[in-house]
Coordinates of C-alpha atoms and ligand atoms in Angstrom, one line a residue:
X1 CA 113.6 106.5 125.3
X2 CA 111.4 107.5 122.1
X3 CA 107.7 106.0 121.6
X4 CA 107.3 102.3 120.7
X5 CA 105.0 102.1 117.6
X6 CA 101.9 100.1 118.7
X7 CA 100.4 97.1 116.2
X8 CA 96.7 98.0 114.7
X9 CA 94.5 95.1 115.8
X10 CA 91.0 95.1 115.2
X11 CA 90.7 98.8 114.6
X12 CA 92.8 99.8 118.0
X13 CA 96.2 100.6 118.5
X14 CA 97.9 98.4 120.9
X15 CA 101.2 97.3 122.8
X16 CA 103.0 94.3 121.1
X17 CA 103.9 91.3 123.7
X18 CA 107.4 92.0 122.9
X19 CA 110.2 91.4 125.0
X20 CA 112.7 93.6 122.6
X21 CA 112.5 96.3 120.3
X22 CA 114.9 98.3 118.3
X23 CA 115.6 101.9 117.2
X24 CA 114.2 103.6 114.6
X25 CA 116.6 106.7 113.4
X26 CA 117.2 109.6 110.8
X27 CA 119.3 108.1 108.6
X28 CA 120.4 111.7 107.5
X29 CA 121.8 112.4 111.2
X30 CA 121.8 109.2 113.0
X31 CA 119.3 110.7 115.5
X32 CA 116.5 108.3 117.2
X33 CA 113.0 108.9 116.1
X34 CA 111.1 105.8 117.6
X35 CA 111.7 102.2 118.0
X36 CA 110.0 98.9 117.0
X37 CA 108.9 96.2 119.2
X38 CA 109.7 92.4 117.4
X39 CA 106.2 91.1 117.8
X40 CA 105.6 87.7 118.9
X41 CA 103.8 84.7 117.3
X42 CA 100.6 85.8 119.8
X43 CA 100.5 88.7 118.1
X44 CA 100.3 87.8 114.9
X45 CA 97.4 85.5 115.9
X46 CA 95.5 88.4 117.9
X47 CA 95.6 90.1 114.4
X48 CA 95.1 87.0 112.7
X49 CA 91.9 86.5 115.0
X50 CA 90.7 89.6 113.7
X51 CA 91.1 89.5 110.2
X52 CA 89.7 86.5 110.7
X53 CA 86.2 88.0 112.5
X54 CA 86.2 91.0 110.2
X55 CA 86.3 88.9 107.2
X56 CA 82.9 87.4 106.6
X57 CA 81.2 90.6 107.3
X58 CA 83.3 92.5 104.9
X59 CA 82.8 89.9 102.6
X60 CA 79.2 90.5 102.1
X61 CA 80.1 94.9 101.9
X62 CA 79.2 95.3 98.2
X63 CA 82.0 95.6 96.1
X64 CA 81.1 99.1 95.3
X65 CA 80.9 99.8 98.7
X66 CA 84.6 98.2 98.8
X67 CA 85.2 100.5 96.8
X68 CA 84.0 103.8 98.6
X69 CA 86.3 103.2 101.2
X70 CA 89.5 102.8 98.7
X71 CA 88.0 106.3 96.4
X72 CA 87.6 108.0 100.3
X73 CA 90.9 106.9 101.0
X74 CA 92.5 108.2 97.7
X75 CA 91.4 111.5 98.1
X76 CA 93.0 111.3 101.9
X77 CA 96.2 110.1 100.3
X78 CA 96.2 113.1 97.8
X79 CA 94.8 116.0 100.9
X80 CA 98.4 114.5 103.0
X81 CA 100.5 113.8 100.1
X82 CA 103.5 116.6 101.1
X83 CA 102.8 115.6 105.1
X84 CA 103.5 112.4 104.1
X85 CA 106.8 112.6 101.7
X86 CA 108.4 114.5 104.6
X87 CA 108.0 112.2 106.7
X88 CA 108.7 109.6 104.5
X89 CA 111.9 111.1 103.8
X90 CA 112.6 111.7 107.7
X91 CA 113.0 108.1 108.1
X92 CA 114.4 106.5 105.2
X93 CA 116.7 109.2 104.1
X94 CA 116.0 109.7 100.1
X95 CA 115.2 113.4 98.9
X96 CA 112.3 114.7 98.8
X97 CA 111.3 114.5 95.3
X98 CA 111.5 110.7 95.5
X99 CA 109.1 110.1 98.5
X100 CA 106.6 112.3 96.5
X101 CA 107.3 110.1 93.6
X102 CA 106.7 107.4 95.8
X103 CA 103.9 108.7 97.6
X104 CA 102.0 109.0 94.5
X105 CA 103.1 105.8 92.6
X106 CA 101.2 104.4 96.1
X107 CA 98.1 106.5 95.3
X108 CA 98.2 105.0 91.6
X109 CA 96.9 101.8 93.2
X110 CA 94.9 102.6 95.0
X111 CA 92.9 104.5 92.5
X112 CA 93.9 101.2 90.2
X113 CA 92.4 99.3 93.2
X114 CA 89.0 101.5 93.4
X115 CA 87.9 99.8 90.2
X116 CA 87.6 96.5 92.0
X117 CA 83.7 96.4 90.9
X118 CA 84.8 95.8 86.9
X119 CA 88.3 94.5 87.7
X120 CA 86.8 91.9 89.6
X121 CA 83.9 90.5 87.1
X122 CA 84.2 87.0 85.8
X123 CA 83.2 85.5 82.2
X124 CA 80.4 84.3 81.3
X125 CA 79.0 81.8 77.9
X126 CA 76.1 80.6 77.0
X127 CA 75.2 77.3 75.2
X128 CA 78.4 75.4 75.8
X129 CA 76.5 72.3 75.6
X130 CA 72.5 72.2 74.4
X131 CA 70.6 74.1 77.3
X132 CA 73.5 74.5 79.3
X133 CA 75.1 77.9 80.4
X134 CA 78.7 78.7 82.8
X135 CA 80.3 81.5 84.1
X136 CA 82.5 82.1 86.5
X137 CA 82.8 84.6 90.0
X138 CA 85.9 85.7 91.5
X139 CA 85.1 85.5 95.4
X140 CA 87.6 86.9 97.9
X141 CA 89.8 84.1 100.3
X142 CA 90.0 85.0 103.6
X143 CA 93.1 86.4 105.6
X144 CA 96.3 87.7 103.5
X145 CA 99.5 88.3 104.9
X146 CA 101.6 90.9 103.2
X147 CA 105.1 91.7 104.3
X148 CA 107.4 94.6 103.4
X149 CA 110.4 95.5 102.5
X150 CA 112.8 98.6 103.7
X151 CA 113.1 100.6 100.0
X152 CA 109.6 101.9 99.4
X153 CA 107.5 101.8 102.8
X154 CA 104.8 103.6 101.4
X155 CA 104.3 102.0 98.4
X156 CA 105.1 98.8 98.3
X157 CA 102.2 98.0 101.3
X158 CA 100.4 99.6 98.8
X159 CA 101.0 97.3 95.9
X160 CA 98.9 94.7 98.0
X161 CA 96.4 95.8 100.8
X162 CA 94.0 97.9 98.6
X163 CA 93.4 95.2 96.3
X164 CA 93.2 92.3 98.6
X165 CA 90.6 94.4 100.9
X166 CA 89.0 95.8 97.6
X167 CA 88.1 92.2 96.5
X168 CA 86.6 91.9 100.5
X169 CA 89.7 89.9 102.2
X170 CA 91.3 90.9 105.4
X171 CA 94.7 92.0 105.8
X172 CA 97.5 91.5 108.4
X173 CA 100.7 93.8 107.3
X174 CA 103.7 93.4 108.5
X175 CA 106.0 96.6 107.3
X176 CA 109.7 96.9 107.5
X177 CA 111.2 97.1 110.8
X178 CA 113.3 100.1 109.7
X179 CA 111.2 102.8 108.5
X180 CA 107.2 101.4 109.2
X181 CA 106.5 105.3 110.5
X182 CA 105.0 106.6 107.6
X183 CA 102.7 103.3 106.8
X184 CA 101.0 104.1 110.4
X185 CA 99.7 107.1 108.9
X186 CA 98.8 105.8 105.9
X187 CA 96.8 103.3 108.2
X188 CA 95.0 106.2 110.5
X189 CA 93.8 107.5 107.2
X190 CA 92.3 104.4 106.0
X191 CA 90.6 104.1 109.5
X192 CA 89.5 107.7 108.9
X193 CA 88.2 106.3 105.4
X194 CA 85.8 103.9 106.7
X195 CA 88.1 100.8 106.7
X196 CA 86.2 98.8 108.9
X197 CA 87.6 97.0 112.3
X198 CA 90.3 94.2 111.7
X199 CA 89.7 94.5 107.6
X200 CA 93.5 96.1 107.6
X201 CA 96.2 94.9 110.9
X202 CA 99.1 96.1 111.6
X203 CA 101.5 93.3 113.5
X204 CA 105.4 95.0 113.5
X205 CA 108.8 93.1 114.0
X206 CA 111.0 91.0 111.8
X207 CA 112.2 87.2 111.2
X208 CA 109.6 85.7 113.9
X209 CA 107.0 87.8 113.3
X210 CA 107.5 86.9 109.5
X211 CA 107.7 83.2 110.2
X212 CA 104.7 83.2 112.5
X213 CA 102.5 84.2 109.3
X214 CA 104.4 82.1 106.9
X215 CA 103.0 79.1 109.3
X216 CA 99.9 80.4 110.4
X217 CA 97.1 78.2 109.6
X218 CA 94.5 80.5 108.9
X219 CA 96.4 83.0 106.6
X220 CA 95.4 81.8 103.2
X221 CA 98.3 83.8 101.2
X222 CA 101.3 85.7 101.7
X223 CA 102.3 88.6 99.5
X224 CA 106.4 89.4 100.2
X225 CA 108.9 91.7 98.9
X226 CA 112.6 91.8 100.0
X227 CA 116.0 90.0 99.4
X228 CA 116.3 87.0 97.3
X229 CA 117.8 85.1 100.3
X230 CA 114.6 86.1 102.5
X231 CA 111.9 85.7 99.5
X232 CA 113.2 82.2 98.7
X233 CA 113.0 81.2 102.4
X234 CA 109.4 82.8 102.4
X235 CA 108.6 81.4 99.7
X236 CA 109.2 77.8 100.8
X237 CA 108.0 78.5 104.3
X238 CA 104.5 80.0 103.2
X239 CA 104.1 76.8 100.5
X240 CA 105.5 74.2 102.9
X241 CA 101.7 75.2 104.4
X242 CA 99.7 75.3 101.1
X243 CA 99.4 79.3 101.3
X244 CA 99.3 80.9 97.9
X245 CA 102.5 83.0 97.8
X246 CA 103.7 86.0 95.5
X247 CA 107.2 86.4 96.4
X248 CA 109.6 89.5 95.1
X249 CA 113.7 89.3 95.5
X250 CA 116.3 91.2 95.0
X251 CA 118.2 92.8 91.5
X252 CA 121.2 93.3 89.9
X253 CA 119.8 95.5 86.9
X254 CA 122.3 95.8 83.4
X255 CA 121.7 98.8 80.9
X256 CA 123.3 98.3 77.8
X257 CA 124.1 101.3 75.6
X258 CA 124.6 100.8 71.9
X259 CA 126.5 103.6 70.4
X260 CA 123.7 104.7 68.0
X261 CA 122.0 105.2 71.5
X262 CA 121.0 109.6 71.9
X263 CA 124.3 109.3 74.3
X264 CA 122.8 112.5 76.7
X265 CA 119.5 110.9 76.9
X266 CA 121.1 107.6 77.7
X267 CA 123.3 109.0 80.3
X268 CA 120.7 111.1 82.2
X269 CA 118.8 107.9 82.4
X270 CA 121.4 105.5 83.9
X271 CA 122.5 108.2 86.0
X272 CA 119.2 108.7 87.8
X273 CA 118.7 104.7 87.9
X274 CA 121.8 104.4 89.6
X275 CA 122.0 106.8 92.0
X276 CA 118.8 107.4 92.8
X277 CA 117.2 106.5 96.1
X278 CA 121.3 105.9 96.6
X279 CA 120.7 103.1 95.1
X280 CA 118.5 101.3 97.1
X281 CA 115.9 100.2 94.7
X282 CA 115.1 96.9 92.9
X283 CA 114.7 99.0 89.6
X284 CA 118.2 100.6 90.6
X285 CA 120.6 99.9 87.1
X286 CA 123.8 98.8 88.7
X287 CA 126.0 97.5 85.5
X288 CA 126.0 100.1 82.0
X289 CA 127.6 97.8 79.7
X290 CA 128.6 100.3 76.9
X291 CA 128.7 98.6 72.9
X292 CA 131.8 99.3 70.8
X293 CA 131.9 103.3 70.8
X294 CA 129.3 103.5 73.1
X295 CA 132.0 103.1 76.5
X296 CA 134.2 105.6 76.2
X297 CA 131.3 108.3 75.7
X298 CA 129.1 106.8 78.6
X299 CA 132.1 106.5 80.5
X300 CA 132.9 110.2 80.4
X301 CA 129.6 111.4 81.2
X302 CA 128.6 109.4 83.9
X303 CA 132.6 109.7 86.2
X304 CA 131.7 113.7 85.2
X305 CA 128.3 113.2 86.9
X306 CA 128.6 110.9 89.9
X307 CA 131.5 113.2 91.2
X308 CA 129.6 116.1 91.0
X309 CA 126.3 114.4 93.3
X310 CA 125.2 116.4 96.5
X311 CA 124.8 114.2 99.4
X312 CA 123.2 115.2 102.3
X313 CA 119.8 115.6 104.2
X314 CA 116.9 114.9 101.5
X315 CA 114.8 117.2 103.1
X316 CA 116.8 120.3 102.3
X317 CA 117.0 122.5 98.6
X318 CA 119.7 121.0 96.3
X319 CA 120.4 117.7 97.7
X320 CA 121.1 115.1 95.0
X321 CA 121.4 112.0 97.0
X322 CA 120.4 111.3 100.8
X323 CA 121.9 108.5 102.9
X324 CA 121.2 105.0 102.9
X325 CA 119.0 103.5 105.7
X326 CA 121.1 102.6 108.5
X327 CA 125.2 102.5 110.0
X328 CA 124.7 98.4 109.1
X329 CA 123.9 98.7 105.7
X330 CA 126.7 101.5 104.8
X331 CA 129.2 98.9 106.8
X332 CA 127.6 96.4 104.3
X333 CA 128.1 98.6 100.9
X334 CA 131.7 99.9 102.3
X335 CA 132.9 96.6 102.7
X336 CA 131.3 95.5 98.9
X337 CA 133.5 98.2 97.9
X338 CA 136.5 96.9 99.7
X339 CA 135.6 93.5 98.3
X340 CA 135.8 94.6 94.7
X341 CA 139.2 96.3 95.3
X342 CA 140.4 93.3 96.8
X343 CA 139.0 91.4 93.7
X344 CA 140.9 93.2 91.5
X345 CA 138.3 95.6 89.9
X346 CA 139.5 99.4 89.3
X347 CA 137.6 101.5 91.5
X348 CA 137.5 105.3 89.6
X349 CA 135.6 106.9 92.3
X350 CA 135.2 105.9 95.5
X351 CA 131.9 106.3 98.0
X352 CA 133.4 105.1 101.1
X353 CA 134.1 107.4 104.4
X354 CA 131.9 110.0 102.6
X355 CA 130.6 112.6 105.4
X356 CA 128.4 115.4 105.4
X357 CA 129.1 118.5 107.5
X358 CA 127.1 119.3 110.9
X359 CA 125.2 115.6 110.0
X360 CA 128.5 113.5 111.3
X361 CA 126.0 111.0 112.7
X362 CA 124.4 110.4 108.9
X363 CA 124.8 106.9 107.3
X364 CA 127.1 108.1 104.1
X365 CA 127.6 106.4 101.2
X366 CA 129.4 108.7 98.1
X367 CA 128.2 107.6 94.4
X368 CA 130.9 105.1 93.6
X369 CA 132.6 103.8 90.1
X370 CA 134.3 100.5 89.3
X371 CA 135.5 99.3 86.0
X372 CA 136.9 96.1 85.0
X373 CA 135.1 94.5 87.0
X374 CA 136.2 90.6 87.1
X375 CA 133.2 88.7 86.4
X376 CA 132.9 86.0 89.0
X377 CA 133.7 89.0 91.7
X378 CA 130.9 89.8 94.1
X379 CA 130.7 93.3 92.7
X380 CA 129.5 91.7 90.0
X381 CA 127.5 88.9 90.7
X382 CA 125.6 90.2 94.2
X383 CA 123.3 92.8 94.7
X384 CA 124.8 96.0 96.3
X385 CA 121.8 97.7 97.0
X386 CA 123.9 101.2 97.2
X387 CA 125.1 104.3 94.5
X388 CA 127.5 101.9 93.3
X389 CA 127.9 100.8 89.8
X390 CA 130.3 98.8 87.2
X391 CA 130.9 100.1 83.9
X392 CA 131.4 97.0 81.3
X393 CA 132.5 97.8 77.7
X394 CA 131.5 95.0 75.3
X395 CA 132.3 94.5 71.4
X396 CA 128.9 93.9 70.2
X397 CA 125.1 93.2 71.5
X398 CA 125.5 89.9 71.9
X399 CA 128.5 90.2 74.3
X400 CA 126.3 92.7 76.4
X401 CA 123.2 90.4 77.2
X402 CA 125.4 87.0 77.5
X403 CA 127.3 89.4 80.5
X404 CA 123.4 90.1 81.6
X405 CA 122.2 86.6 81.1
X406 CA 125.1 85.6 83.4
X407 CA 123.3 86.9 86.5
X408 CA 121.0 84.5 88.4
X409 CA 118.4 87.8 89.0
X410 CA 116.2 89.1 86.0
X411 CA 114.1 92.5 87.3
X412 CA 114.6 94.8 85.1
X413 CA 116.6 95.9 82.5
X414 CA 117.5 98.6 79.6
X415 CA 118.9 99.2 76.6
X416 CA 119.5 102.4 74.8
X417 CA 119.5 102.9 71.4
X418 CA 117.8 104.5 68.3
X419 CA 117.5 101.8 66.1
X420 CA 113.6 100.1 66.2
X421 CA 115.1 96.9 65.3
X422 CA 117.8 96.6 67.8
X423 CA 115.1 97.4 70.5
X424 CA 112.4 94.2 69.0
X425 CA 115.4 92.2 68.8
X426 CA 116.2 93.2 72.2
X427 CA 113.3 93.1 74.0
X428 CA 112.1 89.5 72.4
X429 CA 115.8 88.1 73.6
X430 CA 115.9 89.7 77.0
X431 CA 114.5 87.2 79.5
X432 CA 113.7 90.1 81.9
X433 CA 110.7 91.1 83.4
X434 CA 110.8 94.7 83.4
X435 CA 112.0 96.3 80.0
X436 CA 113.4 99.8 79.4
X437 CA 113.8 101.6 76.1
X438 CA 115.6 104.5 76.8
X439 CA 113.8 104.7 80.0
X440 CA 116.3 103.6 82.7
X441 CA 113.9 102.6 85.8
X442 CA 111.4 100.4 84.0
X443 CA 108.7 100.6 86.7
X444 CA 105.6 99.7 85.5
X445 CA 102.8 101.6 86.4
X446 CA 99.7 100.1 89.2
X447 CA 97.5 98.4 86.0
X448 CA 100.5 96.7 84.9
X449 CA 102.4 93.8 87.1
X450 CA 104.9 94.4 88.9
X451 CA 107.5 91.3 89.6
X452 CA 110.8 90.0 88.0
X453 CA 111.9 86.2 87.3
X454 CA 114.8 83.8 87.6
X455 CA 115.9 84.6 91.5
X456 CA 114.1 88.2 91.2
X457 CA 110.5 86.1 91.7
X458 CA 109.3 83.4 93.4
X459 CA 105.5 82.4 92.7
X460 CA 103.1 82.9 89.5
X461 CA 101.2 85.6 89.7
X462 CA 102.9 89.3 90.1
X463 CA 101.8 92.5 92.5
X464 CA 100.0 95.3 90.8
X465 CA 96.7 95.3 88.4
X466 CA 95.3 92.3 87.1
X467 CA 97.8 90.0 88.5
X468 CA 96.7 91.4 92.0
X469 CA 93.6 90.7 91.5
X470 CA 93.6 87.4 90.6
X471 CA 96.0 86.6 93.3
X472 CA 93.2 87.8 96.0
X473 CA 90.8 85.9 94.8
X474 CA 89.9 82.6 93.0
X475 CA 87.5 81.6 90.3
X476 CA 84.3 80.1 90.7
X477 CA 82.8 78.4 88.1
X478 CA 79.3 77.5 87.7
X479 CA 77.4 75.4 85.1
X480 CA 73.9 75.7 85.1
X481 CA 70.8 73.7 83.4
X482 CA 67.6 75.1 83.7
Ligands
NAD1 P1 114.9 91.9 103.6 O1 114.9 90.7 102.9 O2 116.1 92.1 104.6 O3 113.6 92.2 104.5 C1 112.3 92.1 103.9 C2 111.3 91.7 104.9 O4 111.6 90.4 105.4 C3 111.3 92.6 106.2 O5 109.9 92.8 106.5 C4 112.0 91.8 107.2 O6 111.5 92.0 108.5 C5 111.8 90.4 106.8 N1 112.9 89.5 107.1 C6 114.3 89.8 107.1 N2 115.0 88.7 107.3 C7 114.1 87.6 107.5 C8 114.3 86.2 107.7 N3 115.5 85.7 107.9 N4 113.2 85.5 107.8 C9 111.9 86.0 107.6 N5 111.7 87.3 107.4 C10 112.8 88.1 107.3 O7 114.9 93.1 102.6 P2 115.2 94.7 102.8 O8 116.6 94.9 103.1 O9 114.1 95.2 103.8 O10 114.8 95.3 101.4 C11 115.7 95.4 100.3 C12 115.6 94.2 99.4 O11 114.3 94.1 98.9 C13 116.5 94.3 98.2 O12 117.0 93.0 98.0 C14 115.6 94.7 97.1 O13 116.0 94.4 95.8 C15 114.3 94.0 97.4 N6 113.2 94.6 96.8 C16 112.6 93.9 95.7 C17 111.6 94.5 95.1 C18 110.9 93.8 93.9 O14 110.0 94.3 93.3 N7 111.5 92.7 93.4 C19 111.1 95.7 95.5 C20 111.7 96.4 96.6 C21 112.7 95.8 97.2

């Protein structure tokens, strides 16, 4: 049997109590590469212990100091970036140029995060009554949790940990239980950055793990990304105890095409929001509702281009697509796709019992079309979270954002066109978080937030930049009189 991955508690590497663990594979061949224990409530209080005893000392660590440790660790990031991509890739499957991307969207914050010193500074005035000053301090918390999600396990940590410890909490992390390899390295290196003892823990596992921080009484916040279903339920849990909570759900992302749009630019976009990643991101565009003359010329172009995708092992020259995470989740995107045949939507081109030669064992999933798409069907109301898209044709604009309104999830969204107006009018009417103009994956970059609304987001403040920041720490004020 392959390794177990050990939690990081208090700066050492140790066993988990657990009683089970599962297996970690390639998704590209099926083949085990580890397995991951399901860490018990005890062990998320031994690493809740010693977030707790890091915390006061790295408190009083100067911010700049804070901040040492974050530039030390960028440079680290940067020296391992290709190490870490192909290993990235190894276990979650998508191609190679997408776990660099993601490598280095992670880097972006923490080089956001290594301005802590300035992003952290409070306000000050002076005479708000005869004699009598205020300003106020942003002082770090105490213990965050911050759990992950399967889709970006090197980034999506990342959207969290380097600003919480930048503004001097401590951190317990729980990452996915499918792919939390690559994060382990990402966690030696901040070690080897100077990340003091029990500043950043590592507990893994899944549902009791995540419910043992949710109650915990001395984690202050929790930081989540996943499913709606799971980031409502945290979201409740984590409150129910008074933590502050930033909770990020699932998608079902509509790019609308207005036939002024620049039709190839348009295309190439959708195309790489759709399939990309095999569509297994919360930016993935998963409806193109074409306007008026718009459908039949988006239509074209994007059967012509999802037939001619290359699946297979994301590691190797010329592969379009990889595979998605595990045999579960293709079961769970085949039988979508049986679902929306059944529903009565036309399917043009079909994903299901795709295969790949000499990787047999590989979770396959082929880029898949449907059209007419009834609208209370499941195709079109849930979240796939595979390369599987509906093409909707509407008569006008307003058709095409009451069929996007219709969705209870508001992450992103785009619309392609070349008319200024159509874009204002557009954007101000949306609703939507995350806003393309001709850009189909809206993701905004680390000094922006990050976060969607209606079931997309539970909680105020988003991950990423200023919002971060503010969620990591609260605001001091003092009035003085001298
Ligand atoms: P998931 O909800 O299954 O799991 C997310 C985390 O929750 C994991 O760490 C898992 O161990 C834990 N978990 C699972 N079931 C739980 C339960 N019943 N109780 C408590 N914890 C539980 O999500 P996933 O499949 O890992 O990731 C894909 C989902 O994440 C998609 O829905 C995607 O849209 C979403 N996502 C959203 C964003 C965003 O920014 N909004 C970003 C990335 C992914």
């Amino acid at each position: 049997m392959s390794d177990v991955v050990r939690n990081y508690v208090g700066g050492g590497w140790r066993a988990s109590s657990a009683t089970e663990t599962l297996s970690l594979t390639n998704p590209a061949s099926g083949a085990e590469i580890g397995r991951v224990p399901l860490s018990t409530g005890a062990d998320v209080d031994a690493a809740v212990q010693a977030a707790k005893a890091a915390y006061p000392s790295w408190r009083a660590t100067p911010a700049p100091q804070r901040a040492q440790v974050l530039f030390r660790l960028k440079a680290l990031l940067e020296e391992n970036k290709e190490d870490l991509a192909r290993m990235l890739t190894t276990e979650h499957g998508k191609v190679v140029a997408e776990t660099r991307g993601e490598v280095q969207r992670g880097i972006e914050n923490v080089e956001h995060a290594c301005g802590i010193p300035t992003l952290m500074m409070g306000d000050t005035l002076e005479e708000i009554a005869p004699g009598v000053d205020s300003a106020s301090w942003r002082q770090p918390l105490g213990v965050f949790g911050i759990i992950a999600p399967y889709n970006f396990p090197v980034m999506i940590p990342l959207w969290f940990w380097p600003y919480a410890v930048g503004t001097g909490n401590t951190v317990v992390l729980k990452p996915s239980e499918q792919d939390p390899l690559t994060h382990q390295k990402i966690v030696e290196l901040a070690e080897e950055a100077g990340l003091p003892p029990g500043v950043l823990n590592v507990v893994h596992g899944g549902q009791e793990t995540v419910e043992s921080m949710c109650d915990h009484p001395d984690i202050v916040g929790i930081s989540f990304v996943g499913s709606s279903r799971v980031a409502e339920i945290v979201y409740r849990r984590a409150t129910a105890s008074a933590k502050r909570v930033q909770s990020l759900g699932g998608a079902k992302n509509y790019m609308i095409v207005l036939p002024d749009a620049d039709m190839d630019l348009a295309h190439e976009a959708c195309h790489g929001s759709i399939f990309g990643s095999s569509g297994q991101r919360c930016l993935a565009g998963s409806v193109i509702v074409g306007v008026g003359d718009a459908h039949a010329q988006i239509r074209e172009r994007m059967l012509d281009s999802a037939a001619s995708i290359r699946l297979g092992d994301g590691l190797v020259e010329g592969t379009d697509m990889g595979p998605v995470i595990s045999a579960a989740h293709r079961d769970r995107v085949s039988s979508f796709i049986d679902q929306g045949v059944a529903e009565g939507a036309t399917l043009s081109l079909d994903g299901r019992g795709a295969t790949v030669e000499g990787l047999e064992g590989g979770y396959w999933v082929g880029p898949t079309v449907f059209e007419d798409v009834p609208a209370d069907s499941a195709i079109a109301t849930e979240e796939v979270f595979g390369p599987v898209v509906s093409i909707n044709r509407a008569n006008d604009v307003d058709e095409a954002i009451a069929m996007m309104h219709a969705s209870r999830y508001g992450n992103a969204c785009s619309i392609f066109t070349t008319s200024g107006k159509a874009a204002r009018d557009f954007r101000y009417r949306a609703g939507i978080s995350m806003i393309g103009v001709n850009i189909g994956v809206a993701a905004p970059m680390a000094f922006f937030p990050f976060g969607g609304s209606k079931q997309s987001f539970f909680g105020d403040l988003k991950a990423q930049g200023r919002d971060g920041v503010a969620f990591f720490t609260d605001q001091r004020v003092v009035i003085s009189r001298w």
